[in-house]
Short mmCIF file of N, CA and C in Angstrom, two decimals:
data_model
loop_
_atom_site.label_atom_id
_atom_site.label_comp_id
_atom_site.label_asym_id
_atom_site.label_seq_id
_atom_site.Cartn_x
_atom_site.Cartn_y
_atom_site.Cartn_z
N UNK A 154 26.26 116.37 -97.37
CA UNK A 154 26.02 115.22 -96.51
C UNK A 154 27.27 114.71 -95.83
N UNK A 155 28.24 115.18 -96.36
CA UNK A 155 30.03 114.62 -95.44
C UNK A 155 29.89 115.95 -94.54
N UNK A 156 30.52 115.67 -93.33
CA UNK A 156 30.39 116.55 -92.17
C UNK A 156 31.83 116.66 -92.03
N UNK A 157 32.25 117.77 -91.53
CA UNK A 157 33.65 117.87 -90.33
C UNK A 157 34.12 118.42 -89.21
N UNK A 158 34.27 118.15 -88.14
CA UNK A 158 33.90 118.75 -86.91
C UNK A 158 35.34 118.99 -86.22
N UNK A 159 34.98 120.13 -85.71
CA UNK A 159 36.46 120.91 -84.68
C UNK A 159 35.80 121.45 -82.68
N UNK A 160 37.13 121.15 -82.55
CA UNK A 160 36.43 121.89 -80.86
C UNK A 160 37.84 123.01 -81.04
N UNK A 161 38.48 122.97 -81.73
CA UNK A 161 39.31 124.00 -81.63
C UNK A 161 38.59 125.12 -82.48
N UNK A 162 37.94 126.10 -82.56
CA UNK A 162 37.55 127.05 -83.46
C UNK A 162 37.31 126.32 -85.07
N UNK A 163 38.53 127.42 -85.62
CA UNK A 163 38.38 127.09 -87.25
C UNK A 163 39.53 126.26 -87.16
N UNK A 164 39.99 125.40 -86.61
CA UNK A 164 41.21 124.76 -86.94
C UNK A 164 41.11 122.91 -86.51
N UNK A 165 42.07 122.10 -87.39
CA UNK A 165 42.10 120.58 -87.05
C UNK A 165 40.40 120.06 -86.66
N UNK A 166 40.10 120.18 -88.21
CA UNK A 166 39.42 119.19 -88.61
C UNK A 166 39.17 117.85 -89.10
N UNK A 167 38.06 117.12 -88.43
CA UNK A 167 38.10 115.60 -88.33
C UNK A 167 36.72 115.54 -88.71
N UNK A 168 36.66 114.00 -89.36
CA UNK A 168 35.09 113.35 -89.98
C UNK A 168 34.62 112.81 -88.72
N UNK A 169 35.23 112.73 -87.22
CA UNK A 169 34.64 111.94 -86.38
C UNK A 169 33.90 113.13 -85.84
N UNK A 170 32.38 112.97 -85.70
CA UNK A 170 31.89 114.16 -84.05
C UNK A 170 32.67 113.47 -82.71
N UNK A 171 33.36 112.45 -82.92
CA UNK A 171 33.85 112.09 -81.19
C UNK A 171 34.73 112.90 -80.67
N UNK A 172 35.40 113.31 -79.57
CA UNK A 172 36.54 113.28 -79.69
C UNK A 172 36.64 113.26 -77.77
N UNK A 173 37.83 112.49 -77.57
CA UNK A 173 37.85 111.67 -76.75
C UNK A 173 39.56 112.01 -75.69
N UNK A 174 39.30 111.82 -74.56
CA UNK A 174 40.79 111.70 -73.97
C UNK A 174 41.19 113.57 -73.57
N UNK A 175 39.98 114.31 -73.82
CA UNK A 175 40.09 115.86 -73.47
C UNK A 175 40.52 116.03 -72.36
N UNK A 176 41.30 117.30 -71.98
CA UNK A 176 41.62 117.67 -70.76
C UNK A 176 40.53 118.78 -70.24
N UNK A 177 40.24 119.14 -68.66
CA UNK A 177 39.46 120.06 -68.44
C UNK A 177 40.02 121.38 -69.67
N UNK A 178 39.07 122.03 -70.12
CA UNK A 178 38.71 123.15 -70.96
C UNK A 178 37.64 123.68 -71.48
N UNK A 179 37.95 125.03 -72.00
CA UNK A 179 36.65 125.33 -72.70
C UNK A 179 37.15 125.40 -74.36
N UNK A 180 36.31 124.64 -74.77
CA UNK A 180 36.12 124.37 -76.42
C UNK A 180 35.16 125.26 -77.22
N UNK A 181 35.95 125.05 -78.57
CA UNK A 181 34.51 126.18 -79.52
C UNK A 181 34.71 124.79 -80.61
N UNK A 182 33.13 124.27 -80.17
CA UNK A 182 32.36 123.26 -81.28
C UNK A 182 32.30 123.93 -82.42
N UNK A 183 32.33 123.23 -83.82
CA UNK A 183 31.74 123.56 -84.68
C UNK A 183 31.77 122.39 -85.79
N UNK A 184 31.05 122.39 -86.83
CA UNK A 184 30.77 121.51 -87.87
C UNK A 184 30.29 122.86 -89.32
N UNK A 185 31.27 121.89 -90.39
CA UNK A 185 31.13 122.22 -91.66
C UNK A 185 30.90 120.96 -92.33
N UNK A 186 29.96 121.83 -93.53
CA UNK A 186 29.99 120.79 -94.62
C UNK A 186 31.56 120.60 -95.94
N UNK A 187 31.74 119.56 -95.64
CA UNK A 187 33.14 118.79 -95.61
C UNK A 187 32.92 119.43 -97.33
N UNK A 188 32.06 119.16 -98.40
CA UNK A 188 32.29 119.81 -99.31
C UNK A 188 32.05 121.23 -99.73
N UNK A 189 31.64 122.01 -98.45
CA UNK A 189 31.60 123.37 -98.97
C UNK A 189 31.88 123.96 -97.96
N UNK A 190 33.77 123.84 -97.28
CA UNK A 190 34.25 124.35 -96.41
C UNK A 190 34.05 126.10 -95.67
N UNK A 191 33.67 126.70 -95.99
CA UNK A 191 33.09 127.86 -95.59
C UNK A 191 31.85 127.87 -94.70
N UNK A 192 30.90 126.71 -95.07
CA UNK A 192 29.47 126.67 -94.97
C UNK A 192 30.23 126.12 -92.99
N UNK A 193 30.17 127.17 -92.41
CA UNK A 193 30.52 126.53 -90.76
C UNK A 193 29.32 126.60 -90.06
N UNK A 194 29.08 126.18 -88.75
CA UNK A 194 27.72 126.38 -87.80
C UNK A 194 28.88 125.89 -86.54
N UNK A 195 28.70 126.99 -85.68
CA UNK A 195 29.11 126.98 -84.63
C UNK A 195 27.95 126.12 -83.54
N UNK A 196 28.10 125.00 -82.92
CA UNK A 196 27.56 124.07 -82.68
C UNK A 196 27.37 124.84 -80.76
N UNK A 197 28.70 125.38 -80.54
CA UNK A 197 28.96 125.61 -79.09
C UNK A 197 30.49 126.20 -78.68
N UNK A 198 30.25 127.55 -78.90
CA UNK A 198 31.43 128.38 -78.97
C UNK A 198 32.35 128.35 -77.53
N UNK A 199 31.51 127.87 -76.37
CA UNK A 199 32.00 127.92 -75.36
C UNK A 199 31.67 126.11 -74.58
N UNK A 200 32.20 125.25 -74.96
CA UNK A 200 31.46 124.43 -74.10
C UNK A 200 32.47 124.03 -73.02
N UNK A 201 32.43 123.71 -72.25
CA UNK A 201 33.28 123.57 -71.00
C UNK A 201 33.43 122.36 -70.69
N UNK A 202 34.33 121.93 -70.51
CA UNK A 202 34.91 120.12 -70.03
C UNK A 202 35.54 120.71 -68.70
N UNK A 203 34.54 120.40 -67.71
CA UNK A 203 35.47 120.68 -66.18
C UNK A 203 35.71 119.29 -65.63
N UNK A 204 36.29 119.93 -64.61
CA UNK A 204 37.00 118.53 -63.69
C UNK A 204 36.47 118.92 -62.24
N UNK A 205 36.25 117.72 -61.48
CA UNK A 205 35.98 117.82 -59.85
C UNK A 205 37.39 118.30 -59.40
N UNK A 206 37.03 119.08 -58.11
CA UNK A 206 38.29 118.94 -57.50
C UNK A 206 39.01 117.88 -56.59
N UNK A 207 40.07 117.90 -57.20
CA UNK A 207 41.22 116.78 -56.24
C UNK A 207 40.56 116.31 -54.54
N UNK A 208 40.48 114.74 -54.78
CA UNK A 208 40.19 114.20 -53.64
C UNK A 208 41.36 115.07 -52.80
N UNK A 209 41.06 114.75 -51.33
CA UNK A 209 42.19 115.27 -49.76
C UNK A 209 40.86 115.13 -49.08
N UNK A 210 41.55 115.00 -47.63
CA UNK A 210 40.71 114.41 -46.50
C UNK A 210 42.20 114.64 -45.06
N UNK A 211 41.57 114.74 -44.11
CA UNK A 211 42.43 114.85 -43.10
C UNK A 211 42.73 113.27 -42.18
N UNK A 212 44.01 113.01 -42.39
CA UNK A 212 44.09 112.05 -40.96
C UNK A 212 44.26 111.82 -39.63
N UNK A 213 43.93 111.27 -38.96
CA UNK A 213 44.27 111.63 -37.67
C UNK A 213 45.12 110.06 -37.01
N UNK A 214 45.64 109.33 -36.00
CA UNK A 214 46.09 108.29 -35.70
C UNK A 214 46.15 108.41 -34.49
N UNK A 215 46.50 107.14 -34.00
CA UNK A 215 46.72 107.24 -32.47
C UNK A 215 47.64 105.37 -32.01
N UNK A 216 48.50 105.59 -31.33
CA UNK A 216 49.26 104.18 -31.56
C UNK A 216 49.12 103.47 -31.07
N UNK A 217 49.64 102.05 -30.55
CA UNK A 217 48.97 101.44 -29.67
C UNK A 217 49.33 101.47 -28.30
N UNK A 218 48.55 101.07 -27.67
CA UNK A 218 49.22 101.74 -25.88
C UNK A 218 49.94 101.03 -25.48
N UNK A 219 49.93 99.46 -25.84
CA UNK A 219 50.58 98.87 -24.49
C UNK A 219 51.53 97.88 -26.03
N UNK A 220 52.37 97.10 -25.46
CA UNK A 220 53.49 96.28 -26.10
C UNK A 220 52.41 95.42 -26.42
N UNK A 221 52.32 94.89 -27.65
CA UNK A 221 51.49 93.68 -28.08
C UNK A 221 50.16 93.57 -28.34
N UNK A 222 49.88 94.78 -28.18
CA UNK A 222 48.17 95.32 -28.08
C UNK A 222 48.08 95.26 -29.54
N UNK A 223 46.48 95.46 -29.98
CA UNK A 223 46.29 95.91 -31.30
C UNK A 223 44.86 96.71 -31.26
N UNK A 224 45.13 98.07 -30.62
CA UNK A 224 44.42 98.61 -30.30
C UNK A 224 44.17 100.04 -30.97
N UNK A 225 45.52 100.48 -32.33
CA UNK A 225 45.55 101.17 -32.93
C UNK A 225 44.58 101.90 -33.76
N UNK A 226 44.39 103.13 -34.12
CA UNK A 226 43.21 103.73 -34.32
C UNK A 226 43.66 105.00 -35.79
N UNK A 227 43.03 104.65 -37.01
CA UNK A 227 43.07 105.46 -37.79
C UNK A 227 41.83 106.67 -38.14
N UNK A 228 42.01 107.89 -38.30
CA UNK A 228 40.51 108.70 -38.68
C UNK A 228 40.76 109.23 -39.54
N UNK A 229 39.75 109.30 -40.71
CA UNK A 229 39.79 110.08 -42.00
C UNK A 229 38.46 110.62 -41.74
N UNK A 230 38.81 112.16 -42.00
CA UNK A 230 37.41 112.89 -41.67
C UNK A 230 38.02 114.63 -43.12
N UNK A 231 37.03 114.96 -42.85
CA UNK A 231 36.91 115.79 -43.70
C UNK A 231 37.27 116.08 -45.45
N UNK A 232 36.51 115.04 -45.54
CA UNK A 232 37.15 114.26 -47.41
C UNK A 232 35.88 115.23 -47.86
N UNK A 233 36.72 115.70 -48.89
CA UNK A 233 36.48 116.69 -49.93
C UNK A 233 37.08 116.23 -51.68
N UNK A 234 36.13 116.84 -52.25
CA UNK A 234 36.81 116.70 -53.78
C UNK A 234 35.83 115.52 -54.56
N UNK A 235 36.33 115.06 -55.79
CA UNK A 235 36.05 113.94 -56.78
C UNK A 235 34.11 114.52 -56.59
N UNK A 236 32.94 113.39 -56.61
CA UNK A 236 31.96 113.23 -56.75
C UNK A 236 31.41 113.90 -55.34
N UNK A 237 32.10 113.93 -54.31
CA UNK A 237 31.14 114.15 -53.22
C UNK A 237 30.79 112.96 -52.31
N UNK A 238 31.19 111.55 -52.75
CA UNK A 238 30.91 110.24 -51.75
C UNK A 238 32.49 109.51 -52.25
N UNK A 239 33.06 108.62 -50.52
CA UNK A 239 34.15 107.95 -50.94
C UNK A 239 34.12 107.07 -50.42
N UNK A 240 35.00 105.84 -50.57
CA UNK A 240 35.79 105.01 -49.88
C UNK A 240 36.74 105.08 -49.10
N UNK A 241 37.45 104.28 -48.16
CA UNK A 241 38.41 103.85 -47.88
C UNK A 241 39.14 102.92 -47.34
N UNK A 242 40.68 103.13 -47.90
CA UNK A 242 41.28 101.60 -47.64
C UNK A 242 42.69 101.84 -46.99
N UNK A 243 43.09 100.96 -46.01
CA UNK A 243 44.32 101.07 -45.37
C UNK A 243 44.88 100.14 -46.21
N UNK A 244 44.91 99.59 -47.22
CA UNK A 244 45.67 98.50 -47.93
C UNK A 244 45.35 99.01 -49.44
N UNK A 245 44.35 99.80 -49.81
CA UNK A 245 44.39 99.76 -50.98
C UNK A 245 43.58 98.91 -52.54
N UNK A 246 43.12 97.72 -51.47
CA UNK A 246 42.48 96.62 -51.72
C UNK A 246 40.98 96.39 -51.41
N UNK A 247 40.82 96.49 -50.14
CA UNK A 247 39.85 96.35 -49.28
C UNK A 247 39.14 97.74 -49.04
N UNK A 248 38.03 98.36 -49.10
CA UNK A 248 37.25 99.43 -49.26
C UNK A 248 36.05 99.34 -48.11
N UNK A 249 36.51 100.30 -47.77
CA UNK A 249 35.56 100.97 -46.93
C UNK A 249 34.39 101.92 -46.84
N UNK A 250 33.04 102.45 -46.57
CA UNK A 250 32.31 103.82 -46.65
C UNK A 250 33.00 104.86 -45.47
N UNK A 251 33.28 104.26 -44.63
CA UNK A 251 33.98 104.96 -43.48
C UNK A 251 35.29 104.91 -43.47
N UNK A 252 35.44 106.24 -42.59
CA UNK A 252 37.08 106.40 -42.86
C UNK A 252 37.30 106.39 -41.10
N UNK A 253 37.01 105.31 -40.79
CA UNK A 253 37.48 104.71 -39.09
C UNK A 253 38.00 103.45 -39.52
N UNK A 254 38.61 103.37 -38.69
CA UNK A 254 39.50 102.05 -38.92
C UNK A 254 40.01 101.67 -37.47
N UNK A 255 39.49 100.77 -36.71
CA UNK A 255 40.41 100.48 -35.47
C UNK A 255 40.79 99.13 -35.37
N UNK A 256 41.35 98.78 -34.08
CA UNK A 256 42.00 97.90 -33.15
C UNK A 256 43.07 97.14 -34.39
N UNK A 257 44.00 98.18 -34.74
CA UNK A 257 45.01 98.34 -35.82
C UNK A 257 46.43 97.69 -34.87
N UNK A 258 47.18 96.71 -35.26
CA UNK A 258 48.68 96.29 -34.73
C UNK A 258 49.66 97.23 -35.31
N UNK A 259 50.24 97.35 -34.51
CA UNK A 259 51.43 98.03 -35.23
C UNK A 259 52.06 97.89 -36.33
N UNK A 260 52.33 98.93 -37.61
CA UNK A 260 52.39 98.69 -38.57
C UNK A 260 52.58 99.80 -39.61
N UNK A 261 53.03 99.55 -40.61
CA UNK A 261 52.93 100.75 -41.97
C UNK A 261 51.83 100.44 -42.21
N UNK A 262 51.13 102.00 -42.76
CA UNK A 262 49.49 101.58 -43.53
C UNK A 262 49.42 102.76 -44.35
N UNK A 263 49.18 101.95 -45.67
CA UNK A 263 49.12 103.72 -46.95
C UNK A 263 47.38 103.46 -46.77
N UNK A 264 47.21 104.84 -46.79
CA UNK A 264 45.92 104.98 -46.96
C UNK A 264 45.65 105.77 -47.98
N UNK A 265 43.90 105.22 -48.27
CA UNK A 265 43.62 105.65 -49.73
C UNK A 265 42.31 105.99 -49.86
N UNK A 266 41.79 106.91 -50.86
CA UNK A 266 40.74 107.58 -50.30
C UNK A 266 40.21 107.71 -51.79
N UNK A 267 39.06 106.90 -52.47
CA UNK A 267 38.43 106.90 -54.08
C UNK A 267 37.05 107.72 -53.65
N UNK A 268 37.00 108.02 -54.69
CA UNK A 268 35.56 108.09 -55.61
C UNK A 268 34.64 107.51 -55.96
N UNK A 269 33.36 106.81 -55.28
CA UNK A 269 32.82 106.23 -54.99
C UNK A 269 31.74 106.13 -56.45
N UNK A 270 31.47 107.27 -56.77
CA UNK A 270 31.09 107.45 -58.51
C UNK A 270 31.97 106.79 -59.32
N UNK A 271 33.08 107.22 -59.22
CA UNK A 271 34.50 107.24 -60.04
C UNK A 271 35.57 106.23 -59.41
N UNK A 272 35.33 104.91 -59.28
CA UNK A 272 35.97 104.04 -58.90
C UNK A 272 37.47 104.40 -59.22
N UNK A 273 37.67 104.35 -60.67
CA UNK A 273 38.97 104.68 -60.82
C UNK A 273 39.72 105.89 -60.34
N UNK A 274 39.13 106.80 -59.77
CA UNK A 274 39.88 107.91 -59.02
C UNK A 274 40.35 107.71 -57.74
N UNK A 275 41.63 107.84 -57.40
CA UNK A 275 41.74 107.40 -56.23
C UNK A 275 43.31 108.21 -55.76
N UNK A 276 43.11 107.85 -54.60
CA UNK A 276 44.07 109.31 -53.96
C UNK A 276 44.83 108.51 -52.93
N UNK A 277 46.38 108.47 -52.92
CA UNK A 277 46.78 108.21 -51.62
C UNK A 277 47.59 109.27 -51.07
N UNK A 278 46.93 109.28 -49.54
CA UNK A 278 46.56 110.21 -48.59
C UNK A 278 47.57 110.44 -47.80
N UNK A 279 47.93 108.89 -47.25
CA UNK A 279 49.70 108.57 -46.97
C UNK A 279 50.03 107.60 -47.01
N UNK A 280 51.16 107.21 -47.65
CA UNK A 280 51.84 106.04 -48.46
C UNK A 280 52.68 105.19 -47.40
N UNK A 281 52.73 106.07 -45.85
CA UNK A 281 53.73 105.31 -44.78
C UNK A 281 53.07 105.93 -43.80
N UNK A 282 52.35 105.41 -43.20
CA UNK A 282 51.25 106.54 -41.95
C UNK A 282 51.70 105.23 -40.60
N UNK A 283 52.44 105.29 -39.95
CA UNK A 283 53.40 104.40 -38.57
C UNK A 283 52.08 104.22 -37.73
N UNK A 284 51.77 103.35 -37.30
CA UNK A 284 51.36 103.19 -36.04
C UNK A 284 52.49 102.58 -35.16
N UNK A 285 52.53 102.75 -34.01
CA UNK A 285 53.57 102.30 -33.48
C UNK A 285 52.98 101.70 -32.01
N UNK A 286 54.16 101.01 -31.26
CA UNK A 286 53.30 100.90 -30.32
C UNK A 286 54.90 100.82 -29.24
N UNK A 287 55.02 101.22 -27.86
CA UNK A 287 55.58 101.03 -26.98
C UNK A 287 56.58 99.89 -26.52
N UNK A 288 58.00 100.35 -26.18
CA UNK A 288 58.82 98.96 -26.12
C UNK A 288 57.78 98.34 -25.10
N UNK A 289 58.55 96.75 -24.63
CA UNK A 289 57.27 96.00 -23.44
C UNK A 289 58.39 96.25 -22.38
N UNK A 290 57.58 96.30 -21.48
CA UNK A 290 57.77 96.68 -20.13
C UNK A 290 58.47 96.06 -19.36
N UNK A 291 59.81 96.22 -18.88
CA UNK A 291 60.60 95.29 -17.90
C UNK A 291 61.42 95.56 -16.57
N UNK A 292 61.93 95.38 -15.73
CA UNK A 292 62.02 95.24 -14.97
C UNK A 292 63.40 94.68 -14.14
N UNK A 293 64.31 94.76 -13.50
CA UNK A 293 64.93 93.71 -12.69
C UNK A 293 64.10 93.66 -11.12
N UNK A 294 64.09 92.65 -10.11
CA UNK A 294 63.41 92.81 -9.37
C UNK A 294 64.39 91.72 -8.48
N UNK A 295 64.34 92.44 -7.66
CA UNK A 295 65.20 91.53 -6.19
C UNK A 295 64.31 91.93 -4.88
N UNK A 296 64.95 90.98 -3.90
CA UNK A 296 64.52 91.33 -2.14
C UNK A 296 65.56 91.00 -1.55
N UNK A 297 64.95 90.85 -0.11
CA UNK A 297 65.75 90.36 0.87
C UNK A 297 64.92 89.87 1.66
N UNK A 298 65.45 89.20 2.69
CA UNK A 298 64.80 87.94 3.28
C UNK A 298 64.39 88.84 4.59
N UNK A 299 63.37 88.32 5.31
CA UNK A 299 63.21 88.80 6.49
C UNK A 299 64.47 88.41 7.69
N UNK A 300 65.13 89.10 8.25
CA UNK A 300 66.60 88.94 8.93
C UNK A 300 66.27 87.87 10.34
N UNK A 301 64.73 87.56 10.42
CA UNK A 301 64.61 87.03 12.09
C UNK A 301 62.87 86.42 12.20
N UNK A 302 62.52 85.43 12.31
CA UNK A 302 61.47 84.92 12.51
C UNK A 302 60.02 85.70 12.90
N UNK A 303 59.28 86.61 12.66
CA UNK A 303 58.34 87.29 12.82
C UNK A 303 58.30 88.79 12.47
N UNK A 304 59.96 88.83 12.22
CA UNK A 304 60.15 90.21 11.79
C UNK A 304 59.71 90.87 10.85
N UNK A 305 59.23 92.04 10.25
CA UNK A 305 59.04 92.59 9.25
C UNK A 305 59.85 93.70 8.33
N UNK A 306 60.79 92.85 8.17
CA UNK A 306 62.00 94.04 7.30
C UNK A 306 62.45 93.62 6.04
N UNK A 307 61.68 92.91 5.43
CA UNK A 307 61.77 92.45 4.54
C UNK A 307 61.75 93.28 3.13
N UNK A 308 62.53 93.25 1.76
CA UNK A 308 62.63 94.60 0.84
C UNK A 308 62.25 93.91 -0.61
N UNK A 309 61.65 94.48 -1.11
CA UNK A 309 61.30 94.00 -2.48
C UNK A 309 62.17 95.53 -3.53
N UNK A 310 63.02 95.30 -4.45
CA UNK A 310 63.43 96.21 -5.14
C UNK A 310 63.09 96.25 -6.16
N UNK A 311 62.91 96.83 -7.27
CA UNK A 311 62.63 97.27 -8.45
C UNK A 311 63.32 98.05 -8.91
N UNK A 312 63.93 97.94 -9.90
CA UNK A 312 65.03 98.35 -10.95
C UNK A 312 65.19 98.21 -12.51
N UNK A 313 65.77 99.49 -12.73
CA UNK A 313 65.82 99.38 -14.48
C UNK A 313 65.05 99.04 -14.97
N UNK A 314 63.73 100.17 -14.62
CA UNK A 314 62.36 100.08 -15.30
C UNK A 314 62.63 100.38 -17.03
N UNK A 315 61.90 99.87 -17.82
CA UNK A 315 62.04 100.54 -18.96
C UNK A 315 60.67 100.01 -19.67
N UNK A 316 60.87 100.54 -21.19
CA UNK A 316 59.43 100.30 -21.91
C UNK A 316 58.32 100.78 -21.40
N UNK A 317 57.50 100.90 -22.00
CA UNK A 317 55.78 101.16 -21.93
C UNK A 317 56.10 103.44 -22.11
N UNK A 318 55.48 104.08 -21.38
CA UNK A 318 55.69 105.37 -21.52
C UNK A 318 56.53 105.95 -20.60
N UNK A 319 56.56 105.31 -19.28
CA UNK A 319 57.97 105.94 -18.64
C UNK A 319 57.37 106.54 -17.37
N UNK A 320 56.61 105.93 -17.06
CA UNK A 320 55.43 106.35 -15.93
C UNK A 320 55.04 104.96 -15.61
N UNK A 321 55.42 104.77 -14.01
CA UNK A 321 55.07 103.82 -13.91
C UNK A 321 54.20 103.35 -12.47
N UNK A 322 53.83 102.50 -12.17
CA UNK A 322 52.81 102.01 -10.72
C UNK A 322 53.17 100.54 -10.74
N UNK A 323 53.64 100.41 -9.13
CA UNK A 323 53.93 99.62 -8.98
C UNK A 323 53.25 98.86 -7.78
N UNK A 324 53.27 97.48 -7.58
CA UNK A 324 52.27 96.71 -6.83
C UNK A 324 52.61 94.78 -6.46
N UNK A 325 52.63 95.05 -5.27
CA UNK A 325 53.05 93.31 -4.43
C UNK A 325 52.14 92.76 -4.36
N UNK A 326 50.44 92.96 -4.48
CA UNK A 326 49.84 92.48 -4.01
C UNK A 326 48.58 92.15 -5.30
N UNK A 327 49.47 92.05 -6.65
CA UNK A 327 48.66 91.76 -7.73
C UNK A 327 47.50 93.25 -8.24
N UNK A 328 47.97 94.30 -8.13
CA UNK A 328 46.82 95.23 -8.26
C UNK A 328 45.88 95.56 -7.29
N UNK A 329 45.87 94.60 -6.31
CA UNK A 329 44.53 95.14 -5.18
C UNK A 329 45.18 95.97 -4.69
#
């Protein structure tokens, strides 16, 4: 009626059937009677403790366009691994079903990608993922005066463009 149970074969025996904190493997169950050590029964010569495979997922980003915008754009697509369903979080905190994330300010953002079964599994994807966004756009700007009462020789200059992408359009008349 005293029992003793092993997942290692014939070896390191314990009165508990628990046993707890295993790593993926394959085990050989067995139980003896604790007073007539010989008397064994192989319970499960092969039993297998597997593991899911490792969360990963692909990111994608995109920064923001203009100086001051917050128009930034994160994509997590092709998440694989753990249970098969996830979360996600650009903070770590805050959880998501989707792995879109927009109208993002410029900024560091670790992203993180759980196990939606397995709360406690959780994966970060990238720990410093930049959004960035464009210096702001400036300018020096001078003229000159029309030289004579009706004349039309008048000069508007533009100089030492800088910021935004480096491509630029320019306009006197507000955009129209």
């Amino acid at each position: 009626g005293t029992y003793q149970f092993t997942i290692n074969g014939d070896a390191g025996w314990q009165t508990s059937g628990s046993f707890t904190d295993l790593p993926p493997d394959i085990y050989d169950v067995r139980m003896r009677d604790a007073s007539q050590p010989t008397c064994v029964t192989i319970l499960n010569g092969s039993l297998t403790i597997s593991e899911p495979d490792p969360l990963a997922a692909t990111l994608t980003s995109s920064n923001v366009t203009c100086h001051g915008a917050a128009n930034g754009t994160i994509s997590v697509t092709g998440a694989a691994g753990g249970s098969g369903s996830y979360e996600y979080s650009i903070d770590g905190s805050n959880w998501q079903t989707t792995g879109s994330f927009s109208s993002l300010p410029p900024s560091a953002y670790s992203l993180y990608i759980r196990d939606r079964a397995h709360p406690a599994c959780v994966m970060i994807l990238d720990p410093d993922l930049e959004i960035t966004e464009p210096d702001e756009i400036s300018a020096n700007v001078g003229g000159t005066a029309v030289t004579c009462y009706g004349a039309n020789n008048g000069t508007i200059m533009i100089t030492n463009q800088q910021g935004g992408y480096g491509t630029y359009s320019y306009s006197i008349n507000g955009g129209i």
